[in-house]
mmCIF file of C-alpha atoms in Angstrom:
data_model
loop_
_atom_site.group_PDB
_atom_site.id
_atom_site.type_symbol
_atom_site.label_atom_id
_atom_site.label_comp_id
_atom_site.label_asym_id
_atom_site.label_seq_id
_atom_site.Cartn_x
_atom_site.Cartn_y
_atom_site.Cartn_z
ATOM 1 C CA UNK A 1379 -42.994 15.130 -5.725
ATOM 2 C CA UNK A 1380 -40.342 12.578 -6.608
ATOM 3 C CA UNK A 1381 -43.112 10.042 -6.039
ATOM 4 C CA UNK A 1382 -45.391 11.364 -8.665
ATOM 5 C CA UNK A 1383 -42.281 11.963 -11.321
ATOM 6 C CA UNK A 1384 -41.678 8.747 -11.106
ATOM 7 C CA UNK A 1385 -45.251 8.081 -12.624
ATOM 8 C CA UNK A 1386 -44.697 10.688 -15.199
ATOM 9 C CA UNK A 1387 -41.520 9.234 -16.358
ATOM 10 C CA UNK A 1388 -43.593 5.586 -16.394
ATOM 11 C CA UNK A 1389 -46.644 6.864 -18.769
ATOM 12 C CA UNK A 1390 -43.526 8.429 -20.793
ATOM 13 C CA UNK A 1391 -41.634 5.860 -21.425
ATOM 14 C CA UNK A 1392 -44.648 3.738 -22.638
ATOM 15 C CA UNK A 1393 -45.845 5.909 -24.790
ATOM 16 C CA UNK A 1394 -43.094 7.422 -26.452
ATOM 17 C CA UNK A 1395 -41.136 5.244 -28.827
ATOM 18 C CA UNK A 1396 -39.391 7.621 -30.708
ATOM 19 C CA UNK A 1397 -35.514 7.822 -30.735
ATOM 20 C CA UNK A 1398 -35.843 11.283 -29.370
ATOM 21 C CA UNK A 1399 -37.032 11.545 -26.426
ATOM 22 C CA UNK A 1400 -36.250 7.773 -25.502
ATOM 23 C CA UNK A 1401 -32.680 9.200 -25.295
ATOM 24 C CA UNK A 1402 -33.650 12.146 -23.630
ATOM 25 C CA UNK A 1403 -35.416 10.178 -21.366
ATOM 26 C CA UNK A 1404 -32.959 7.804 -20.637
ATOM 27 C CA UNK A 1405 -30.359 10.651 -20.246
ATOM 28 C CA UNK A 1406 -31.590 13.122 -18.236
ATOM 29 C CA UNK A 1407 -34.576 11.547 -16.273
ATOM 30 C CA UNK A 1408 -33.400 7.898 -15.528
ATOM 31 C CA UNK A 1409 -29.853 8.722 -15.810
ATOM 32 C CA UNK A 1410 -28.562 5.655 -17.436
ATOM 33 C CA UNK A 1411 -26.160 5.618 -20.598
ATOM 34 C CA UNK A 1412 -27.556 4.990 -23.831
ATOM 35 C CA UNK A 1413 -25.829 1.872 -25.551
ATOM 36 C CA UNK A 1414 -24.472 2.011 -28.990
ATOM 37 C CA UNK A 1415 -27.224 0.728 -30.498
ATOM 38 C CA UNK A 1416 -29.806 3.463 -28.969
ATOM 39 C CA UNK A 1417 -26.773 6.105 -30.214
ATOM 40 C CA UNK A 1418 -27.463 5.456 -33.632
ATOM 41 C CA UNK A 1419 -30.876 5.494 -33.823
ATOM 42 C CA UNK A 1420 -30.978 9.251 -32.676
ATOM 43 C CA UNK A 1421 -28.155 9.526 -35.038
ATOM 44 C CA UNK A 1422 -30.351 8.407 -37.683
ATOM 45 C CA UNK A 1423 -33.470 10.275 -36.502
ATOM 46 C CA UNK A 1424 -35.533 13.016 -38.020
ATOM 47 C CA UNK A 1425 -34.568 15.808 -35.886
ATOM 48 C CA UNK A 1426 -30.752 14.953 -35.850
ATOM 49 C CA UNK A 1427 -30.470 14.446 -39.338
ATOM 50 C CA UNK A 1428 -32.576 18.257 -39.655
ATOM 51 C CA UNK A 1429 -29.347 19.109 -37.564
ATOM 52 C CA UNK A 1430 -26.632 17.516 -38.931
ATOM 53 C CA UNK A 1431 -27.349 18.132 -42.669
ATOM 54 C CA UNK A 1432 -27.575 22.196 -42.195
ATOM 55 C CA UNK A 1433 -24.068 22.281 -40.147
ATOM 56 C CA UNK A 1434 -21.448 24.001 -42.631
ATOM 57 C CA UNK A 1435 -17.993 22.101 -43.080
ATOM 58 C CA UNK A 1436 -16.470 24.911 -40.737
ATOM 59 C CA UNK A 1437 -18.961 24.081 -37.434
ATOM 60 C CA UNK A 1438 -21.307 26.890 -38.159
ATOM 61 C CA UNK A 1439 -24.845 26.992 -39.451
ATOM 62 C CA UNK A 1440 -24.032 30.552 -41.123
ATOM 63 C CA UNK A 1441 -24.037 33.410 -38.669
ATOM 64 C CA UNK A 1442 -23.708 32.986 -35.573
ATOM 65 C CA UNK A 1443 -26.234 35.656 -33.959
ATOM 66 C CA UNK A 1444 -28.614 37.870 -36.138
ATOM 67 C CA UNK A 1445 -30.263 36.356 -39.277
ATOM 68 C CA UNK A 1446 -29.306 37.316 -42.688
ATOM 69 C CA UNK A 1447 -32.515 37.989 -44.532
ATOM 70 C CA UNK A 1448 -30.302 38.206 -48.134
ATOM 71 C CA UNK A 1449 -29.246 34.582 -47.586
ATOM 72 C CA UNK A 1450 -30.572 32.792 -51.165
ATOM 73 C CA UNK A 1451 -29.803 29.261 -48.398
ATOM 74 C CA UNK A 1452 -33.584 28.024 -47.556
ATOM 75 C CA UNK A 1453 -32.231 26.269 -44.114
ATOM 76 C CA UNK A 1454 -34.653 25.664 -41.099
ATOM 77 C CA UNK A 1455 -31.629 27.124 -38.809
ATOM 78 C CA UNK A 1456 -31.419 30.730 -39.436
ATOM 79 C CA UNK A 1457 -28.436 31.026 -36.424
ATOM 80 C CA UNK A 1458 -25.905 29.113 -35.511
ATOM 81 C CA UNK A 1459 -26.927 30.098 -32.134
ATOM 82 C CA UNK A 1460 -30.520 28.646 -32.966
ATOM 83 C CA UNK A 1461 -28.820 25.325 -34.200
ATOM 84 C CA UNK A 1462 -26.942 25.384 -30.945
ATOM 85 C CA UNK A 1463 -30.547 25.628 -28.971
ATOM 86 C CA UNK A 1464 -32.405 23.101 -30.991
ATOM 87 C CA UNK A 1465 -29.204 20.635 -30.176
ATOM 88 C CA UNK A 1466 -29.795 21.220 -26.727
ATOM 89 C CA UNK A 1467 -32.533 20.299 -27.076
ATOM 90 C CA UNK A 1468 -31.748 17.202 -28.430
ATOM 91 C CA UNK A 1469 -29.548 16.767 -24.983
ATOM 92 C CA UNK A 1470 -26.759 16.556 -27.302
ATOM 93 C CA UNK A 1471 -23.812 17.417 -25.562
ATOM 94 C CA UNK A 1472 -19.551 17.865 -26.497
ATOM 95 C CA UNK A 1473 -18.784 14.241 -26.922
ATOM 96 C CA UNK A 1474 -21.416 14.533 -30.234
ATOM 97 C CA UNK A 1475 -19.272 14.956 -33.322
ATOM 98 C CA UNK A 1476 -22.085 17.881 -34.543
ATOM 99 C CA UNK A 1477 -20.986 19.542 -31.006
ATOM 100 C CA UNK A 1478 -17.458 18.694 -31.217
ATOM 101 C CA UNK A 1479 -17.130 20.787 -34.522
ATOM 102 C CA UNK A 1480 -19.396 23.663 -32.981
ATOM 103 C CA UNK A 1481 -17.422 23.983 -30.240
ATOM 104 C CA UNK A 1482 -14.298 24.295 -32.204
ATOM 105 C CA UNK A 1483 -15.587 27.106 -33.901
ATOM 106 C CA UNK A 1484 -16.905 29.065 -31.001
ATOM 107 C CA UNK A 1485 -12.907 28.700 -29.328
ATOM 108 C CA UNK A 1486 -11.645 30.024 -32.437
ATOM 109 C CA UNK A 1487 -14.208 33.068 -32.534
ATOM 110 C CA UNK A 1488 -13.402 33.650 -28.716
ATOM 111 C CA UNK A 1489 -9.868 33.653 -29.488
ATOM 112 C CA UNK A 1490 -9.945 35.934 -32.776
ATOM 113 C CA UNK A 1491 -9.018 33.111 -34.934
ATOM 114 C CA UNK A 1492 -12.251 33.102 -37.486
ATOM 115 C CA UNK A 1493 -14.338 35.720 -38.353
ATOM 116 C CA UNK A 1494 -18.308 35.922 -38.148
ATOM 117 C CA UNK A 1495 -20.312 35.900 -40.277
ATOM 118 C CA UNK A 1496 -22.590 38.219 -38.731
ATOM 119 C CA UNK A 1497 -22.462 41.915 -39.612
ATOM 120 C CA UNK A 1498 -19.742 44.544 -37.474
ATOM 121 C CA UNK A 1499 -22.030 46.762 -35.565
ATOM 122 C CA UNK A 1500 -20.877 50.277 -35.538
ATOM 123 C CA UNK A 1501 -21.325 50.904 -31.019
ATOM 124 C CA UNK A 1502 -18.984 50.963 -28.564
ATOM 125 C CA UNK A 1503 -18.073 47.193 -27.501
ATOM 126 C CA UNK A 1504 -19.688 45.082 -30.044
ATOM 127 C CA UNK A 1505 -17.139 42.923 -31.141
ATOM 128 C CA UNK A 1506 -16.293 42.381 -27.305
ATOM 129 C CA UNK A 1507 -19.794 41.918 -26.448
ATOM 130 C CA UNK A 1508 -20.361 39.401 -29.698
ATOM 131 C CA UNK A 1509 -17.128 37.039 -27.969
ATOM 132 C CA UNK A 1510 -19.047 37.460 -24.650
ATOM 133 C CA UNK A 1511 -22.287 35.874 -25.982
ATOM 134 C CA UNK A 1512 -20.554 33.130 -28.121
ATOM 135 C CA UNK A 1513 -18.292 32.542 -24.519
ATOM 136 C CA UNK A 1514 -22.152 32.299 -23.081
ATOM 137 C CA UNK A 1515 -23.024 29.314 -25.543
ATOM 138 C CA UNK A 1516 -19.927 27.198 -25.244
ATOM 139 C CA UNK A 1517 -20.347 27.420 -21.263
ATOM 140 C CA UNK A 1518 -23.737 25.344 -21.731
ATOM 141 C CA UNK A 1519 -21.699 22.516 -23.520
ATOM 142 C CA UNK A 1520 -19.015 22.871 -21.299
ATOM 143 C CA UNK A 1521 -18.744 25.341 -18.247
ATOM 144 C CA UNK A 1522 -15.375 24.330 -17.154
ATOM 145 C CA UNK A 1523 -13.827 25.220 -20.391
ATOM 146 C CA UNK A 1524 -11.049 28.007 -19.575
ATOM 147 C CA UNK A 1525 -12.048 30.503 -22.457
ATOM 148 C CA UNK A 1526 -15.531 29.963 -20.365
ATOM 149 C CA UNK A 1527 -14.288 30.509 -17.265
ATOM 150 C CA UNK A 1528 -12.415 33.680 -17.819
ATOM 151 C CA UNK A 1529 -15.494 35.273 -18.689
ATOM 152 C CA UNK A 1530 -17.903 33.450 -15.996
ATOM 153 C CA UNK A 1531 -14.983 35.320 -12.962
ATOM 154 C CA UNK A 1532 -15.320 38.856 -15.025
ATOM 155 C CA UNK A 1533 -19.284 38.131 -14.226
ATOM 156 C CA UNK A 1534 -19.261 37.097 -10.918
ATOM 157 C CA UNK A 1535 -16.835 40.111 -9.685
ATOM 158 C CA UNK A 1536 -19.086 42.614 -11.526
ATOM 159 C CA UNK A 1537 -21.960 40.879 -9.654
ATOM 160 C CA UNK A 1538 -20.499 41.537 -6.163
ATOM 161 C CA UNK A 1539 -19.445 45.067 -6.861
ATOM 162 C CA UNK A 1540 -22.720 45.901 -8.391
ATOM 163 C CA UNK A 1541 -25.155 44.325 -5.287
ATOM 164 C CA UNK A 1542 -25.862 47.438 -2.926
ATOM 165 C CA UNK A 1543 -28.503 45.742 0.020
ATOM 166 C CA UNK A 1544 -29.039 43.020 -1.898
ATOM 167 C CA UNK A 1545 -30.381 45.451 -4.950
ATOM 168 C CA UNK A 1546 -28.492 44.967 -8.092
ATOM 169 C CA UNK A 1547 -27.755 49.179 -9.119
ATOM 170 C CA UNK A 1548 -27.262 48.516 -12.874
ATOM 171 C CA UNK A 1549 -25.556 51.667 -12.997
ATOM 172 C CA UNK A 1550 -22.757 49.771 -11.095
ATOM 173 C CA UNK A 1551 -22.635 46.767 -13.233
ATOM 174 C CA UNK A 1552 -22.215 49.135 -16.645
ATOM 175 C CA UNK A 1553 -19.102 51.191 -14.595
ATOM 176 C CA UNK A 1554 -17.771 47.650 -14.115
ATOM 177 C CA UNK A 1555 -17.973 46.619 -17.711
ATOM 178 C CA UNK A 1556 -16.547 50.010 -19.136
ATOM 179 C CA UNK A 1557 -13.416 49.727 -16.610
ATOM 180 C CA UNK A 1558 -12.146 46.380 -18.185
ATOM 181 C CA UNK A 1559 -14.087 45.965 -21.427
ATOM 182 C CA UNK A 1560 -14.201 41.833 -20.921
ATOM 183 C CA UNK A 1561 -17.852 41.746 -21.217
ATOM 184 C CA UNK A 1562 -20.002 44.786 -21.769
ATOM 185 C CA UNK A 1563 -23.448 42.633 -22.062
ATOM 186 C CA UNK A 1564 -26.181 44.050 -19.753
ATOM 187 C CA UNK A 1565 -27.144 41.608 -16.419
ATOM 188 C CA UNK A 1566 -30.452 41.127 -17.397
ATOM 189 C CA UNK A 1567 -29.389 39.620 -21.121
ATOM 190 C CA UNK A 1568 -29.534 35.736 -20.953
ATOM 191 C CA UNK A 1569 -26.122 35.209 -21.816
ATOM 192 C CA UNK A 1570 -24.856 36.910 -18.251
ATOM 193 C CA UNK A 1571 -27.176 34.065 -16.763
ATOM 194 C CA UNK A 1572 -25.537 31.606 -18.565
ATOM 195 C CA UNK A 1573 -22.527 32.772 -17.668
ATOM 196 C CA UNK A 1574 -23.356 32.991 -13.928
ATOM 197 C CA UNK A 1575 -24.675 29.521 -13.614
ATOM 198 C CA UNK A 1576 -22.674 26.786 -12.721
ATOM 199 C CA UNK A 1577 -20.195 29.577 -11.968
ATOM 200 C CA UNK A 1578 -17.166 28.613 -9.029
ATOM 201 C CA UNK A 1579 -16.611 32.116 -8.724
ATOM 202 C CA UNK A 1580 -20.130 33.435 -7.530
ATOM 203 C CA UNK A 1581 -21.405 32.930 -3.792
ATOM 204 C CA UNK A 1582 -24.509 31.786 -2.626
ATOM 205 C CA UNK A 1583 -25.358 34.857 -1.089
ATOM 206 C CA UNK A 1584 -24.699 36.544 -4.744
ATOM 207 C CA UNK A 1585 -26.395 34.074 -6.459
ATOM 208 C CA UNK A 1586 -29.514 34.548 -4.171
ATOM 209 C CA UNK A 1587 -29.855 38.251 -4.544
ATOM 210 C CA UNK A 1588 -29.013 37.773 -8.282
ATOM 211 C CA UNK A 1589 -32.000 35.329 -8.594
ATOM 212 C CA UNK A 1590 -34.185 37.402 -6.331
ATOM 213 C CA UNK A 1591 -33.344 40.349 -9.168
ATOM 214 C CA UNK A 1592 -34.222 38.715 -12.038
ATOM 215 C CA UNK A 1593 -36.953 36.080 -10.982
ATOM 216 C CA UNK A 1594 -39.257 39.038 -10.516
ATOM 217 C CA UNK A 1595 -37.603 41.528 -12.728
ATOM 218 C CA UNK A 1596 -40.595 43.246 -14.668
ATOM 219 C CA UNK A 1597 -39.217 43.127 -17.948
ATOM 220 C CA UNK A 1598 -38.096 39.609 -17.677
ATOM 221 C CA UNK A 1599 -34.662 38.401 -19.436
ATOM 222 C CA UNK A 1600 -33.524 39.947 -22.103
ATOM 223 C CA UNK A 1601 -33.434 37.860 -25.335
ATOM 224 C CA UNK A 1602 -35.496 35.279 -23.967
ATOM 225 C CA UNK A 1603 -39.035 37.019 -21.847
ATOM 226 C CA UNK A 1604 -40.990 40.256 -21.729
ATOM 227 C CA UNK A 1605 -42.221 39.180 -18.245
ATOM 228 C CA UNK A 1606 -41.217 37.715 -14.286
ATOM 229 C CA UNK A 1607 -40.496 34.170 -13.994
ATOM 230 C CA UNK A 1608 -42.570 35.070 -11.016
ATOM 231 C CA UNK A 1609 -45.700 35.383 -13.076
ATOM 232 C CA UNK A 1610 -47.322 31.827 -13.186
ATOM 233 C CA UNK A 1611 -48.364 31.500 -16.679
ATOM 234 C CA UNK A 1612 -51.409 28.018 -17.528
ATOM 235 C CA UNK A 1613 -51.039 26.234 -20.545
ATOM 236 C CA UNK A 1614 -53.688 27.581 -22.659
ATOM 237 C CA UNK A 1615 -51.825 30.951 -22.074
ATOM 238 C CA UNK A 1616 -50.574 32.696 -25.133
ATOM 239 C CA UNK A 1617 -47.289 33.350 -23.099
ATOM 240 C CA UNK A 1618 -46.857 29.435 -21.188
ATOM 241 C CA UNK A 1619 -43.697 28.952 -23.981
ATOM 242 C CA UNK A 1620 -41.880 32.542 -23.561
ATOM 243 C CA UNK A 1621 -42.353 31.872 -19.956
ATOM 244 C CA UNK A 1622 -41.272 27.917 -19.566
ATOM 245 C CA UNK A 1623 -38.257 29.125 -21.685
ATOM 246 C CA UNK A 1624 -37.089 31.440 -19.165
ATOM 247 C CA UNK A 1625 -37.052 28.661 -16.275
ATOM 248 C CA UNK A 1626 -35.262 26.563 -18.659
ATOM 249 C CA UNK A 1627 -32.715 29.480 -19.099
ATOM 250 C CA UNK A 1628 -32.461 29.669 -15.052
ATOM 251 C CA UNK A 1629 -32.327 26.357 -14.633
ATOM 252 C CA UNK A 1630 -29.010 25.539 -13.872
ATOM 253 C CA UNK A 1631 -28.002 27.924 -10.861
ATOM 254 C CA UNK A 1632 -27.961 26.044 -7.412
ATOM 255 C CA UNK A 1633 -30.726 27.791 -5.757
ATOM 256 C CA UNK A 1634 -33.404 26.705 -8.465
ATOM 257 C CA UNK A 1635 -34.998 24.326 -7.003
ATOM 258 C CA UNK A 1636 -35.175 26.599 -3.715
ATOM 259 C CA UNK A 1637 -37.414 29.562 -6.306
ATOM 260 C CA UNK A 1638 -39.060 26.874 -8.068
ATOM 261 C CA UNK A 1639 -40.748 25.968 -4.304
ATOM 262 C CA UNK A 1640 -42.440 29.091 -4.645
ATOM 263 C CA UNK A 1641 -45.268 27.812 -6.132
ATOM 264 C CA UNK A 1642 -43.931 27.184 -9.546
ATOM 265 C CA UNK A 1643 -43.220 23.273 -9.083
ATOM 266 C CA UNK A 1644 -46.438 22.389 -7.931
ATOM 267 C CA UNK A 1645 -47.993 24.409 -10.716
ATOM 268 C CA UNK A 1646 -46.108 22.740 -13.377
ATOM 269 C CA UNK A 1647 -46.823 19.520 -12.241
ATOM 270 C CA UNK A 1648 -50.414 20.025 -12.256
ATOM 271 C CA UNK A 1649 -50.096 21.057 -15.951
ATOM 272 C CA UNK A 1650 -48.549 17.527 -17.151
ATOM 273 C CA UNK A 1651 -51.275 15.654 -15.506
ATOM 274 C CA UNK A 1652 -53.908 18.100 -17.268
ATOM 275 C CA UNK A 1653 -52.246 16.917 -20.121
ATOM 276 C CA UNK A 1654 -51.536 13.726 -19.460
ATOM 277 C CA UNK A 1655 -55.763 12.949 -18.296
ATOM 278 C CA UNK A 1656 -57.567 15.966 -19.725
ATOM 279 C CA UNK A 1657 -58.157 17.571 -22.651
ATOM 280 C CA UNK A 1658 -56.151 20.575 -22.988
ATOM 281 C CA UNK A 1659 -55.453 23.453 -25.527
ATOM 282 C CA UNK A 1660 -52.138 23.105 -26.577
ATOM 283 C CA UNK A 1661 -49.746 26.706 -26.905
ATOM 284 C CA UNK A 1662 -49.172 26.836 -30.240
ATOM 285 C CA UNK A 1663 -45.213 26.124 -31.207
ATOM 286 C CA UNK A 1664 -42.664 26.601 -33.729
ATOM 287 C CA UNK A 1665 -42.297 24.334 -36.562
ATOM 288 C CA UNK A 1666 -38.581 23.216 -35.356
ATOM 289 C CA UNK A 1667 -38.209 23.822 -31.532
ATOM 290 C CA UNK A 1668 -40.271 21.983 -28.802
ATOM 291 C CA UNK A 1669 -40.707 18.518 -30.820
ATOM 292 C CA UNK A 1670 -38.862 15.222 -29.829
ATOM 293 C CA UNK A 1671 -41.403 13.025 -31.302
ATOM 294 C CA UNK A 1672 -40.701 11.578 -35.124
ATOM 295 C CA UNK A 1673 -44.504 13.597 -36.353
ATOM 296 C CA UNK A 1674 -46.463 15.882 -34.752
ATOM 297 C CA UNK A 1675 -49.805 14.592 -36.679
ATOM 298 C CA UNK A 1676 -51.476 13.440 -34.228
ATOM 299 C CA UNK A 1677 -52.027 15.305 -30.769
ATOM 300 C CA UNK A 1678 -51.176 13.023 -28.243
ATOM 301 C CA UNK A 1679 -47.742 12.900 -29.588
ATOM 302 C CA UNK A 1680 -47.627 16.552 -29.382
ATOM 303 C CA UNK A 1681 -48.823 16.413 -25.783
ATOM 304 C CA UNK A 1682 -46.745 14.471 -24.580
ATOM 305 C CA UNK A 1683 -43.560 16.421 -25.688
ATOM 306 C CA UNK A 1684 -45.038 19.035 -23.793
ATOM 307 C CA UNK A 1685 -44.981 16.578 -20.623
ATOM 308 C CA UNK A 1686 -41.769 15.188 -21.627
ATOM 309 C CA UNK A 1687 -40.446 19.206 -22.059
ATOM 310 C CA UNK A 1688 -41.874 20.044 -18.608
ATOM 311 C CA UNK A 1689 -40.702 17.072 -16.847
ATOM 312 C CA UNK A 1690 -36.616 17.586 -18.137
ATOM 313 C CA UNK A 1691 -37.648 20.941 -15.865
ATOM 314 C CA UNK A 1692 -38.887 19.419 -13.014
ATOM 315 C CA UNK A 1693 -36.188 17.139 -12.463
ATOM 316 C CA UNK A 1694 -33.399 20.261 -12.101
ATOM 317 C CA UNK A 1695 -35.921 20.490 -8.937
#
């Protein structure tokens, strides 16, 4: 596998010249720092700038959560949250001024400091749930942040008390989150993943039955699929994208790579060199998330942000 990565990264890196993804390659597949130089030309890209010019002056992009469909602002980022996706994206990460600010703001929302945006809704737990999910952002910028890890111990205690045989009884979990009110978010919603990846506080055995649980869960994750990450999906499928974003939303627990055997590796890497020697139906895509190259007019750029997207995958394997 590592063998034929290697050639994927090679064809990559030759034919993309974009600021983008040259950082994103450098980053996250060679693993070598960009220099100052490289910095500021994704500073000064396209998709950056997209980023950078919608952030409000307080770290936000508006509301944090649910769109509001009064807003008279025209921006591409309805959500903060959705800001907060495209910059990962990006691979920006804390030490980006952009982030910096974000992250500021989602502390001070944890904390009660600011208010949202976002409108009050009238159930049991919602502001307590709304903390939860911001908590479940700022842990993918920076999981060892203590307002992070508060919440990612709450998760992984639940977790054990909930597993009966290995079977999560959601029944369980919900008693849990009604006796201490620190988190009252469902397990299957993708913030509790977040929240139990790169988590101290959860054992391998839980993290195995947890993945078993929701890898072939029939409804998929909540906020994110309507389907198992079990369920192979091809390229031309009008599903591939729901389906690639759910690995990318599981990608960070330990035992991915171990799941990602299953089949799903192979697969994936059968896909890029479709793409990369054959002539292949594209999924179709939004007009913001999924690009790293400068234009998407021509379709061998667009192809090979798809490889570039599925390789970043690959190499959590």
């Amino acid at each position: 596998m590592l063998e034929h990565l290697q050639d994927v990264t090679d064809y990559l890196n030759e034919n993309m010249p974009d600021p983008v993804p040259k950082y994103i390659l450098k980053k996250e597949i060679i693993h070598n720092s960009s220099n100052e130089s490289e910095n500021n030309k994704l500073r000064e890209s396209k998709w950056y700038k997209q980023l950078a010019t919608e952030q409000w002056e307080n770290g936000s992009w508006g509301r944090f959560h649910t769109q509001d469909t009064k807003s008279q602002l025209k921006q591409k980022f309805t959500t903060t949250e959705a800001a907060l996706r495209r910059a990962r994206e990006l691979s920006l990460g804390e030490n980006d001024e952009m982030i910096y600010k974000a992250i500021q703001l989602m502390e001070r929302y944890i904390q009660g400091q600011e208010e949202w945006l976002d409108t009050n809704e009238h159930h049991y737990g919602f502001q307590v749930a709304f903390r939860t999910l911001v908590a479940a952002n700022l842990s993918l910028f920076d999981s060892k942040h203590p307002l992070v890890q508060t919440k990612k111990e709450i998760c992984a205690y639940h977790l054990s008390k909930a597993f009966k045989n290995g079977s999560l009884d959601e029944d369980i979990w919900e008693e849990e989150n009604r006796k201490n009110n620190k988190i009252l978010l469902k397990p299957y919603t993708v913030y509790i993943i977040w929240l139990l990846q790169n988590n101290n506080f959860l054992d391998k055995a839980k993290e195995r039955d947890f993945l078993e649980y929701i890898w072939h869960r029939k409804d998929g994750i909540y906020y994110c699929t309507n389907s198992p990450s079990s369920d192979i999906e091809f390229l031309e499928s009008k599903n591939f994208l729901t389906w690639l974003s759910g690995l990318e939303n599981l990608c960070d627990f330990s035992l991915f790579p171990e799941f990602m055997r299953m089949g799903t590796s192979i697969h994936l890497l059968n896909e890029i060199y479709r793409l990369m020697y054959n002539d292949v139906s594209l999924p179709k895509t939004s007009p913001i998330f999924g690009h790293y190259s400068e234009t998407w007019s021509n379709k061998i750029f667009r192809k090979n942000d798809m490889i570039l997207r599925i390789l970043r995958l690959l190499m959590k394997c």
